[in-house]
XYZ file of C-alpha atoms in Angstrom:
300
model
C 14.017 14.859 3.814
C 12.265 11.500 3.247
C 9.234 10.891 5.475
C 10.235 8.217 8.056
C 7.153 6.109 7.254
C 7.253 6.407 3.470
C 8.703 2.916 3.001
C 7.170 1.163 6.007
C 5.858 -2.400 5.867
C 2.473 -2.553 4.103
C 1.625 -6.196 3.381
C -2.081 -5.680 4.078
C -4.407 -2.662 3.740
C -7.851 -3.502 5.133
C -10.852 -1.493 3.883
C -13.300 -0.233 6.539
C -16.513 1.747 6.007
C -16.502 5.085 7.853
C -20.311 5.121 7.701
C -20.285 2.330 10.308
C -18.532 3.496 13.515
C -18.622 -0.041 14.901
C -16.292 -1.189 12.126
C -13.631 1.447 12.683
C -13.431 1.430 16.495
C -11.146 -1.589 17.040
C -9.697 -3.102 13.806
C -6.265 -3.125 15.487
C -7.222 -6.425 17.143
C -6.701 -8.111 13.749
C -3.244 -6.502 13.278
C -3.242 -5.519 9.615
C -0.300 -3.336 8.598
C -2.630 -0.543 7.428
C -6.334 0.225 7.586
C -8.143 1.969 4.721
C -10.850 4.178 6.214
C -13.300 4.671 3.360
C -15.193 7.892 2.680
C -15.867 7.023 -0.965
C -17.817 4.129 -2.490
C -18.856 2.460 0.777
C -20.533 5.633 2.075
C -23.996 6.621 0.825
C -24.215 10.037 -0.796
C -26.433 11.457 1.978
C -24.156 10.065 4.711
C -20.883 11.772 3.740
C -21.029 14.324 6.583
C -21.756 11.743 9.275
C -18.964 9.516 7.928
C -16.508 12.418 8.173
C -17.696 13.054 11.747
C -17.043 9.418 12.676
C -13.681 9.496 10.921
C -12.483 12.626 12.724
C -13.353 11.291 16.166
C -11.838 7.883 15.401
C -8.569 9.497 14.299
C -8.521 11.726 17.372
C -9.670 9.317 20.066
C -8.775 5.713 19.130
C -5.318 4.265 19.745
C -4.758 2.127 16.649
C -1.562 0.742 18.218
C 0.849 1.640 15.446
C -1.339 0.526 12.548
C -1.158 2.992 9.671
C -4.383 4.965 9.124
C -5.008 5.689 5.441
C -8.213 7.453 4.333
C -9.786 6.970 0.898
C -11.289 10.320 -0.024
C -13.960 10.943 -2.638
C -12.961 11.526 -6.251
C -11.769 14.846 -7.623
C -14.880 14.939 -9.824
C -17.112 15.241 -6.729
C -17.988 18.089 -4.363
C -16.648 16.167 -1.366
C -12.890 15.727 -1.777
C -11.730 19.113 -0.397
C -13.707 18.715 2.832
C -12.538 15.094 3.046
C -8.927 16.319 2.983
C -9.557 18.985 5.659
C -11.054 16.359 7.992
C -8.236 13.886 7.313
C -5.540 16.428 8.106
C -7.380 17.929 11.097
C -7.835 14.448 12.545
C -4.203 13.484 11.938
C -4.526 10.730 9.311
C -1.224 9.159 8.298
C -2.022 9.082 4.589
C -4.691 9.816 1.974
C -5.655 7.511 -0.898
C -6.630 9.353 -4.086
C -9.244 7.393 -6.055
C -9.454 7.181 -9.866
C -6.034 8.741 -10.454
C -5.392 9.238 -14.155
C -2.751 11.968 -14.382
C 0.177 13.352 -12.388
C -1.832 16.568 -12.121
C -4.447 14.719 -10.006
C -1.802 13.972 -7.379
C -0.387 17.492 -7.526
C -3.880 18.959 -6.999
C -4.368 16.867 -3.863
C -0.810 17.600 -2.710
C -1.550 21.359 -2.757
C -4.862 20.939 -0.928
C -3.190 18.795 1.744
C -0.485 21.421 2.278
C -3.168 24.106 2.671
C -4.907 21.948 5.276
C -1.645 21.238 7.108
C -1.088 25.004 7.407
C -4.715 25.576 8.480
C -4.615 22.966 11.254
C -1.001 23.442 12.358
C 0.252 20.073 11.138
C 3.902 19.779 10.017
C 4.164 20.429 6.279
C 4.729 17.126 4.487
C 3.505 14.979 7.400
C 0.504 13.570 5.464
C 1.496 10.962 2.895
C -0.375 10.136 -0.320
C -1.088 7.045 -2.381
C -2.785 6.887 -5.766
C -5.393 4.320 -6.802
C -5.254 3.499 -10.500
C -8.649 2.430 -11.808
C -8.555 3.071 -15.566
C -6.594 2.246 -18.680
C -5.448 5.886 -18.841
C -4.120 5.632 -15.302
C -2.205 2.455 -16.116
C -0.626 4.083 -19.184
C 0.390 7.111 -17.047
C 1.603 5.066 -14.065
C 5.220 6.266 -14.203
C 4.370 9.975 -14.268
C 1.881 9.399 -11.429
C 4.572 7.648 -9.360
C 6.945 10.592 -9.876
C 4.376 13.339 -9.230
C 4.901 14.099 -5.511
C 7.398 13.569 -2.708
C 4.432 12.681 -0.501
C 3.456 9.712 -2.678
C 4.466 6.398 -1.104
C 2.771 4.084 -3.593
C 0.157 3.201 -6.179
C -2.627 0.628 -5.953
C -4.599 -1.205 -8.601
C -8.400 -1.145 -8.373
C -9.405 -4.123 -10.459
C -13.185 -3.644 -10.618
C -13.230 -0.224 -12.262
C -10.141 -1.022 -14.349
C -11.719 -4.103 -15.929
C -14.892 -2.134 -16.685
C -12.760 0.446 -18.486
C -10.972 -2.394 -20.297
C -14.409 -3.669 -21.355
C -13.959 -7.051 -19.726
C -14.711 -8.680 -16.359
C -12.857 -10.201 -13.410
C -12.471 -13.830 -14.500
C -10.698 -15.294 -11.469
C -7.721 -16.270 -13.626
C -5.923 -12.912 -13.394
C -5.376 -12.796 -17.160
C -7.359 -9.576 -17.603
C -5.252 -7.828 -14.908
C -1.832 -9.093 -15.968
C -0.905 -6.135 -18.188
C -1.913 -3.530 -15.599
C -0.145 -5.365 -12.796
C 3.088 -5.669 -14.766
C 3.047 -2.051 -15.963
C 2.318 -0.700 -12.499
C 4.996 -2.701 -10.703
C 7.585 -1.662 -13.309
C 6.601 2.014 -12.908
C 6.687 1.767 -9.114
C 10.094 0.118 -9.017
C 11.529 2.571 -11.574
C 10.462 5.506 -9.398
C 11.163 3.999 -5.981
C 7.616 3.828 -4.598
C 5.547 0.873 -3.416
C 2.871 -1.020 -5.354
C -0.277 -2.734 -4.039
C -2.636 -5.210 -5.637
C -6.409 -5.051 -5.884
C -8.901 -6.743 -3.521
C -10.005 -10.393 -3.813
C -13.751 -10.323 -3.177
C -14.719 -14.026 -2.945
C -14.357 -14.736 0.777
C -15.450 -18.355 0.285
C -12.446 -19.059 -1.955
C -9.476 -18.856 0.423
C -7.499 -21.275 -1.771
C -7.905 -18.922 -4.727
C -6.981 -15.954 -2.527
C -3.753 -17.623 -1.378
C -2.861 -18.520 -4.963
C -3.355 -14.894 -6.028
C -1.264 -13.534 -3.130
C 1.588 -15.896 -4.024
C 1.414 -14.722 -7.635
C 1.478 -10.988 -6.883
C 4.358 -11.443 -4.427
C 6.288 -13.213 -7.173
C 5.519 -10.298 -9.509
C 7.085 -7.863 -7.031
C 4.111 -6.243 -5.283
C 4.608 -4.891 -1.759
C 1.197 -5.934 -0.467
C -2.503 -6.413 -1.119
C -5.713 -4.525 -0.449
C -8.073 -6.717 1.597
C -11.709 -6.626 2.695
C -11.842 -9.094 5.603
C -9.682 -10.016 8.634
C -9.587 -13.641 7.384
C -7.256 -12.498 4.601
C -4.625 -10.986 6.921
C -2.735 -14.010 8.230
C -2.520 -15.655 4.803
C -1.065 -12.508 3.258
C 1.392 -11.862 6.076
C 2.614 -15.461 5.993
C 3.300 -15.324 2.264
C 5.022 -11.924 2.404
C 7.235 -12.816 5.376
C 10.632 -14.245 4.285
C 11.307 -17.845 5.310
C 14.282 -18.636 7.540
C 15.933 -20.310 4.521
C 15.532 -17.102 2.476
C 16.855 -14.980 5.359
C 19.856 -17.262 5.845
C 20.732 -17.082 2.141
C 20.296 -13.293 2.083
C 22.638 -12.908 5.057
C 25.294 -15.010 3.337
C 24.960 -13.006 0.109
C 25.313 -9.646 1.875
C 28.218 -10.796 4.038
C 30.089 -12.481 1.170
C 29.638 -9.542 -1.213
C 30.942 -7.117 1.430
C 33.985 -9.339 2.093
C 34.733 -10.242 -1.532
C 34.406 -6.606 -2.645
C 37.195 -5.666 -0.233
C 39.329 -8.440 -1.755
C 38.684 -7.299 -5.330
C 36.591 -10.410 -6.163
C 33.481 -9.743 -8.247
C 31.969 -13.204 -8.818
C 31.778 -16.162 -6.410
C 29.341 -18.827 -5.218
C 27.000 -19.102 -2.215
C 25.335 -22.476 -1.600
C 26.438 -23.498 -5.104
C 24.830 -20.473 -6.774
C 26.855 -17.915 -8.718
C 26.622 -14.516 -7.025
C 27.716 -11.005 -7.994
C 26.866 -7.448 -6.954
C 23.499 -7.617 -8.769
C 22.181 -9.820 -5.930
C 23.078 -7.306 -3.205
C 19.996 -5.056 -3.202
C 17.602 -8.016 -3.328
C 19.323 -9.674 -0.375
C 19.266 -6.441 1.610
C 15.545 -6.070 0.845
C 14.869 -9.593 2.159
C 16.647 -8.751 5.419
C 14.801 -5.444 5.785
C 11.475 -7.204 5.153
C 12.387 -9.843 7.768
C 13.182 -7.081 10.261
C 9.922 -5.276 9.529
C 8.031 -8.570 9.899
C 9.623 -9.192 13.295
C 11.338 -12.459 12.375
C 14.949 -11.323 11.978
C 17.388 -12.392 14.660
C 20.699 -11.525 12.965
C 22.913 -8.483 13.292
C 23.123 -7.082 9.747
């Protein structure tokens, strides 16, 4: 049985530092689709226990008003990740982000630990979803096997900083150095039916550059973007929400294909554009995205 939230709307995932309780107490006021509660890089080594304490109580006591709560645990090469998972599951996190994923076996290792924790704390087996962060050239090469490694896995995400270090280059602002990884990851995600998320844009003074990058990754096929500041939410949501013109065209495509199929007609035109069955899934996806974004008023 597919988890009901596996394919939910995730245009924005906003990182928040669990070491700072003030940051994680009310991020719902900004209305991102997901929050990324960080136990890894943002938390000092000697503050891991206090960050887990804050995380557990936030998960248990704060009403995040429907916003998905994802937790980035520490890497599998550390002493922290098993306890991170126990706290996530005990607190009732919606999903866990696995950092530095390189192999399918990394996901399977976490999958087994999550199931053990679900049994320990009486959570339904399979209720905690997973996502994998790809931060190395090896991870990019293995993206397809990572995507197909677990039924819990809802998506993969690019981490551009570590990936470019591994590629022996730097973030240039042009996107050229990330193009190969982005293309490979989105192809792997689509081939295996999971979602794909882009890396953060760290220059908060360059909102024009941020918008340009969001438009580009949407065109490439990404489902959303990791973000670091509430200022980046509205821009991303606006770009990922279908326009009324796109929704209108999608409705016509779906309706016409359904009608023409019953009449034995395979090819026809909508608004002067040649249409066949290959357009059906894309049009349905536009309508589903419009529904999830709260802008759909039709009856399909």
